[in-house]
Short mmCIF file of C-alpha atoms in Angstrom, two decimals:
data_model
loop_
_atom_site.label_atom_id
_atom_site.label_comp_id
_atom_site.label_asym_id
_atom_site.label_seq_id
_atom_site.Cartn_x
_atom_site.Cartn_y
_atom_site.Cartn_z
CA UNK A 1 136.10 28.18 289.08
CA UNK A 2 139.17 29.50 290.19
CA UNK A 3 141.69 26.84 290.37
CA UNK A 4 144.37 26.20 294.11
CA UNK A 5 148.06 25.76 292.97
CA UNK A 6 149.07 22.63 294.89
CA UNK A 7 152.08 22.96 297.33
CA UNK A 8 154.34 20.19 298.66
CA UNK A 9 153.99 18.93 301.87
CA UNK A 10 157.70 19.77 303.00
CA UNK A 11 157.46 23.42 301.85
CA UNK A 12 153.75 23.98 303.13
CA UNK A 13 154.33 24.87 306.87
CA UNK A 14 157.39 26.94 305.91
CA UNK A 15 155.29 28.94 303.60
CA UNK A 16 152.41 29.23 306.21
CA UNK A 17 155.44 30.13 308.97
CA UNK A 18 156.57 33.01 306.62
CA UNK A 19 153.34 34.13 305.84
CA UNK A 20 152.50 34.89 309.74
CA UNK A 21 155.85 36.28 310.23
CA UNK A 22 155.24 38.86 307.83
CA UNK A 23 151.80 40.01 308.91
CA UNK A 24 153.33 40.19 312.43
CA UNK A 25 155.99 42.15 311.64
CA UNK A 26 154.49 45.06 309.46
CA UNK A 27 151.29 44.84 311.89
CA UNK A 28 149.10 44.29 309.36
CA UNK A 29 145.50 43.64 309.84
CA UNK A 30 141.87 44.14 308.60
CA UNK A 31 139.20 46.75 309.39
CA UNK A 32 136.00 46.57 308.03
CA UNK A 33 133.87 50.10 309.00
CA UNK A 34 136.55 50.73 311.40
CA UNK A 35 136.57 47.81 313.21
CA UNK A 36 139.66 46.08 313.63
CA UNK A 37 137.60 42.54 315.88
CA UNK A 38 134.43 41.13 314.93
CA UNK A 39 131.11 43.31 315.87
CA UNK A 40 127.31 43.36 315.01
CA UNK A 41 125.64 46.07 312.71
CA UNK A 42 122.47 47.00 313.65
CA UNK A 43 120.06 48.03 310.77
CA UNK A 44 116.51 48.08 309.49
CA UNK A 45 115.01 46.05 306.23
CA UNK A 46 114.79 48.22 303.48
CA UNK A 47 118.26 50.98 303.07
CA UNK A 48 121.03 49.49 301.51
CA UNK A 49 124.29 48.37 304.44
CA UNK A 50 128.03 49.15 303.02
CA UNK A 51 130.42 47.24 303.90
CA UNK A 52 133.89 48.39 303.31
CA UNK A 53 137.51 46.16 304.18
CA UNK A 54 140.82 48.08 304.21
CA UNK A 55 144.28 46.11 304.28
CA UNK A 56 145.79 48.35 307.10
CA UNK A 57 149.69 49.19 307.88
CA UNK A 58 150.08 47.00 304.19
CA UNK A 59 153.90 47.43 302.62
CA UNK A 60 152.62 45.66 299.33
CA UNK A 61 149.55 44.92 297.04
CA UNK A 62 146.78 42.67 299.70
CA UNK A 63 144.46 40.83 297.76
CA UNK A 64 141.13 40.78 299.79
CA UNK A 65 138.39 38.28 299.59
CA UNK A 66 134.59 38.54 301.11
CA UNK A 67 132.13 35.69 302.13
CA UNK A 68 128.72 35.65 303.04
CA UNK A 69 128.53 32.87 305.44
CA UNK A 70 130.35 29.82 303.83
CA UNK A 71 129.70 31.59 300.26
CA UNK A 72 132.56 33.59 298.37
CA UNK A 73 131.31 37.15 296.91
CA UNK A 74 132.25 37.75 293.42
CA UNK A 75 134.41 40.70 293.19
CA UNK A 76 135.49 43.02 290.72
CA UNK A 77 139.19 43.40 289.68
CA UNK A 78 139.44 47.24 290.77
CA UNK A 79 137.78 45.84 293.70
CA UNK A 80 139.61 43.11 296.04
CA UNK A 81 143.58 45.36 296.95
CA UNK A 82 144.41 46.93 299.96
CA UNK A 83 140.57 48.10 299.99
CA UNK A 84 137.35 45.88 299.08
CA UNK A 85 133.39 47.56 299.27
CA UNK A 86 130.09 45.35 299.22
CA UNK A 87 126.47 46.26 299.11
CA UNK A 88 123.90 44.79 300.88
CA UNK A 89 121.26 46.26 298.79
CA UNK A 90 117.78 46.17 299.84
CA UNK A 91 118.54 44.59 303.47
CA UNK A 92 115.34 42.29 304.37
CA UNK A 93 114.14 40.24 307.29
CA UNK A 94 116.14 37.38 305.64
CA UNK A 95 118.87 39.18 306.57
CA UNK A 96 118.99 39.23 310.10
CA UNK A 97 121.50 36.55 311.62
CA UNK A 98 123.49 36.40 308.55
CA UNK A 99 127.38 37.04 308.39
CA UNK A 100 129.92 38.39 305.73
CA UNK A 101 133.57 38.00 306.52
CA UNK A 102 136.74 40.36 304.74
CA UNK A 103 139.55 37.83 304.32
CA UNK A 104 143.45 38.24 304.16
CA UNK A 105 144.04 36.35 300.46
CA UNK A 106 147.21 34.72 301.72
CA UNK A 107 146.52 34.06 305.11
CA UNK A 108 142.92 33.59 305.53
CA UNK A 109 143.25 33.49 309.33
CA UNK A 110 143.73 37.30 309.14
CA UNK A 111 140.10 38.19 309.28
CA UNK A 112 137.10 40.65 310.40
CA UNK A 113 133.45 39.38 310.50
CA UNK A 114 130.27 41.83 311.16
CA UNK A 115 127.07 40.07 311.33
CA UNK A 116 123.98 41.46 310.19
CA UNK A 117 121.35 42.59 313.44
CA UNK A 118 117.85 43.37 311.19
CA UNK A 119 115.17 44.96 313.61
CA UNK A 120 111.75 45.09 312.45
CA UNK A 121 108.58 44.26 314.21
CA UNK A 122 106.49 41.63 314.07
CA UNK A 123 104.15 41.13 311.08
CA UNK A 124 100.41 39.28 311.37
CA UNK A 125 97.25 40.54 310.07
CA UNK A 126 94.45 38.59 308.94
CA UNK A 127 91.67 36.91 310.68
CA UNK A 128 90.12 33.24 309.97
CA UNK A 129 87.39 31.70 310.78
CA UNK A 130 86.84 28.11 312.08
CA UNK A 131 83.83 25.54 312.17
CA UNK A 132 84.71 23.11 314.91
CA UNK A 133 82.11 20.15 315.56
CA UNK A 134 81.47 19.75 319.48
CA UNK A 135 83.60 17.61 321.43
CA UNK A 136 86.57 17.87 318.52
CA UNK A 137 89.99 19.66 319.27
CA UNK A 138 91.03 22.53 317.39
CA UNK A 139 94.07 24.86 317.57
CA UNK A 140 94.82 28.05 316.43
CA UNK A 141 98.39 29.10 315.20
CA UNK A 142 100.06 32.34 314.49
CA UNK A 143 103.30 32.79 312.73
CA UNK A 144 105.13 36.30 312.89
CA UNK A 145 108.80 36.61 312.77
CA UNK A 146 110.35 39.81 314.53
CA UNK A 147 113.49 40.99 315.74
CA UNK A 148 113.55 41.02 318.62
CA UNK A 149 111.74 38.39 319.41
CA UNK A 150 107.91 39.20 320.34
CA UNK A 151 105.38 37.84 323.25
CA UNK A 152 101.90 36.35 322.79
CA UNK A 153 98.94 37.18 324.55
CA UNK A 154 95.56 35.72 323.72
CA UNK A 155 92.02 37.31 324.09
CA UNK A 156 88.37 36.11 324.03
CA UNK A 157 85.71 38.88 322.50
CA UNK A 158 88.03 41.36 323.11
CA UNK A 159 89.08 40.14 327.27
CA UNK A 160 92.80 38.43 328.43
CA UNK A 161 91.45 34.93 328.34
CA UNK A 162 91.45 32.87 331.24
CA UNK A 163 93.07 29.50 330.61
CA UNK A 164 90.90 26.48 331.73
CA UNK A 165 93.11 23.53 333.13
CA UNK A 166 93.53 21.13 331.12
CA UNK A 167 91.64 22.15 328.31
CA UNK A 168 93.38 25.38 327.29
CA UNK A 169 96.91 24.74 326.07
CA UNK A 170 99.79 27.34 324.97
CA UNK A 171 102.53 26.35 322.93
CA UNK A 172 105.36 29.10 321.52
CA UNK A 173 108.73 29.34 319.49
CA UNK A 174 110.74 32.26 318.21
CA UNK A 175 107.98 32.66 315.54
CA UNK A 176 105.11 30.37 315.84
CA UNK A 177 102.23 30.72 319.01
CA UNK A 178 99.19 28.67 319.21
CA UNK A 179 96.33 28.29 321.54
CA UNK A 180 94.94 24.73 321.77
CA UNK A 181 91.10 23.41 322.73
CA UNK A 182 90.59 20.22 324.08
CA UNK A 183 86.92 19.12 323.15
CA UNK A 184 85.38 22.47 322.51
CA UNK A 185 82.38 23.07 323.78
CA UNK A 186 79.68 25.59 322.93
CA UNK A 187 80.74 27.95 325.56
CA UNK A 188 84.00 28.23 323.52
CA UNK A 189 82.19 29.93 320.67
CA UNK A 190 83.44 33.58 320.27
CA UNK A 191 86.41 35.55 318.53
CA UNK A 192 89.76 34.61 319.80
CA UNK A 193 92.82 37.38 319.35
CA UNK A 194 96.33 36.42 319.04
CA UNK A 195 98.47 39.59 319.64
CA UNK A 196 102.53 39.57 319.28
CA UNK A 197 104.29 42.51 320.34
CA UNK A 198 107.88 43.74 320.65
CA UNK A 199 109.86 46.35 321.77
CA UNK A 200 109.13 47.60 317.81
CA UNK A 201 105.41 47.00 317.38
CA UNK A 202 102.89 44.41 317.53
CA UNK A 203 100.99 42.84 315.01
CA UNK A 204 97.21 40.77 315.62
CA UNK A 205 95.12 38.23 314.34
CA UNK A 206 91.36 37.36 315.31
CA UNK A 207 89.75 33.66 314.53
CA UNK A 208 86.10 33.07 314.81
CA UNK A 209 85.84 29.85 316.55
CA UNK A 210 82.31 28.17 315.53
CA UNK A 211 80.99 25.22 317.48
CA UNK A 212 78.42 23.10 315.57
CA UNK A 213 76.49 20.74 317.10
CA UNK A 214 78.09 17.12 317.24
CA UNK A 215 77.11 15.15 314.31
CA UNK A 216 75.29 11.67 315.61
CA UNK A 217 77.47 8.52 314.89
CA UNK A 218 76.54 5.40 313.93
CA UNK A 219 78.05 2.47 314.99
CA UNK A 220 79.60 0.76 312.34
CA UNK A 221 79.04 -2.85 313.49
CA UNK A 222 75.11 -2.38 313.59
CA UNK A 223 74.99 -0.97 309.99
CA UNK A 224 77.17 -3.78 308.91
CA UNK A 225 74.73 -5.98 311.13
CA UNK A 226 71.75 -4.47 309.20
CA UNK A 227 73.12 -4.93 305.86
CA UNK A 228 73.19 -8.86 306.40
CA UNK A 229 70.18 -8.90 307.88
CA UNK A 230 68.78 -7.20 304.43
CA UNK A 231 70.96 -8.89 302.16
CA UNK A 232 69.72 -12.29 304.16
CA UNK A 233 66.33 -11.42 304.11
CA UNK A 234 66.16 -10.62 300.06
CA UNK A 235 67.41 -14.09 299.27
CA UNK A 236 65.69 -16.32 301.42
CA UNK A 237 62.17 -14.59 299.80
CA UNK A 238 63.77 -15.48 296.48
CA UNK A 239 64.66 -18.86 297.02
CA UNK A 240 61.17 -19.28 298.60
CA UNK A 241 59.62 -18.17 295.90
CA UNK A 242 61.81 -19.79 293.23
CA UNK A 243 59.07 -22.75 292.24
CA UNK A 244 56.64 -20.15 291.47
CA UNK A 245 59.05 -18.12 289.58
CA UNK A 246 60.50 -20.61 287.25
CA UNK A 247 56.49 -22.03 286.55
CA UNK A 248 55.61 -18.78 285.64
CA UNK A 249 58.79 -19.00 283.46
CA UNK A 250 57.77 -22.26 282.26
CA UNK A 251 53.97 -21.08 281.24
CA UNK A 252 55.15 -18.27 279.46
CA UNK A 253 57.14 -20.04 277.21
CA UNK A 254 54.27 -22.98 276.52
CA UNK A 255 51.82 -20.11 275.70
CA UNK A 256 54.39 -18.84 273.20
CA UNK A 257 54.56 -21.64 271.29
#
């Protein structure tokens, strides 16, 4: 880790003071890709994105430092004066959003950022298929990420679906869309269609939505009911029949002997 040389407090502002002077007066500043203020790089996932910082009207040696967000990029010695060169190599969706920063080594307020703009369209495949009992709720999610940001529309057997009031329910983020059912019913059976589409694409996903017939229920207070009627039942005969049981008991054992 590389280690900060402590300053005194008196001499610190000084120091800073003479610091800015100097930049201002040799109107020094950054560029990274030619851009002298912060800007946005549009790209795709996939090629490789060069970045490259140049220390610009310089009258000595400018160290140069890179981040990636909060992170510091580990740089080579022939590679942080007067001119510094990073690879984003191979750009992916993870990408998109994120920011790297060239940084004046003595005065890191002397700065350029570019931040990262990854376009790709949105990805969902697939289908699934769910057994719902009558009467339950069910929803059905999709999750696709795209830049920019897709819409959701929802089909049944292959038709825009009409939404029933207050049983049909749509709920959607930057990435996640679901359809919800309250108490399906059989009508509901069919193949439902989740397509997202952007500006780039679209992507789709069917589920086959399966109503089965409800499932009787049985109230658990009469089976408990039923249980102690049984259990009742068994030892009443036994205790009825006890004298008889224990004389048969008692014969056996006098023929024995």
């Amino acid at each position: 880790m590389t280690q900060r040389s402590s300053l005194a407090v008196p001499c610190a502002a000084p120091v800073l003071a003479v610091c800015l002077l100097a930049c201002v007066a040799t109107g020094l500043e950054l560029s990274v890709n030619n851009h002298t203020a912060d800007f946005s790089l549009s790209t795709s996932p996939g090629p490789p994105v060069s970045l490259s910082c140049l220390a610009q009207n310089s009258s000595q040696a400018e160290e140069l430092l890179w981040y990636r967000g909060a992170g510091k990029v580990d740089l080579k010695d022939g590679n942080k004066v007067n001119i510094s060169n990073i690879c984003v190599s191979p750009v992916t969706e993870s990408d998109n959003g994120v920011t790297f920063t060239c940084k004046l080594a003595r005065d890191k307020s002397v700065q350029v950022s570019v931040i990262l703009d990854v376009q790709f369209p949105p990805q969902l495949t697939g289908e699934e298929s769910l057994h719902i009992e009558e009467e339950k709720d069910v929803t059905l999610t999709c999750n696709a990420k795209s830049n920019p940001q897709a819409q959701a529309a929802w089909y049944k057997n292959n038709a825009p679906l009409t939404l029933q009031q207050n049983r049909y329910q749509l709920y959607q983020t930057s990435e996640v869309f679901q359809l919800s059912i309250t108490k399906v019913q059989k009508s509901d059976n069919g193949t439902y269609t989740c397509v997202v589409k952007s500006s780039l694409g679209e992507g789709r996903k069917d589920f086959h939505l399966i109503v089965e017939d409800k499932k009787p229920v049985f109230p658990k207070e009469a089976v408990i009911a039923a249980v102690v009627v049984v259990t009742v039942t068994i030892l009443f005969g036994i205790l009825a029949r006890k004298d008889k049981i224990f004389k048969c008991f008692k014969k056996s054992s006098e023929t024995a002997l």
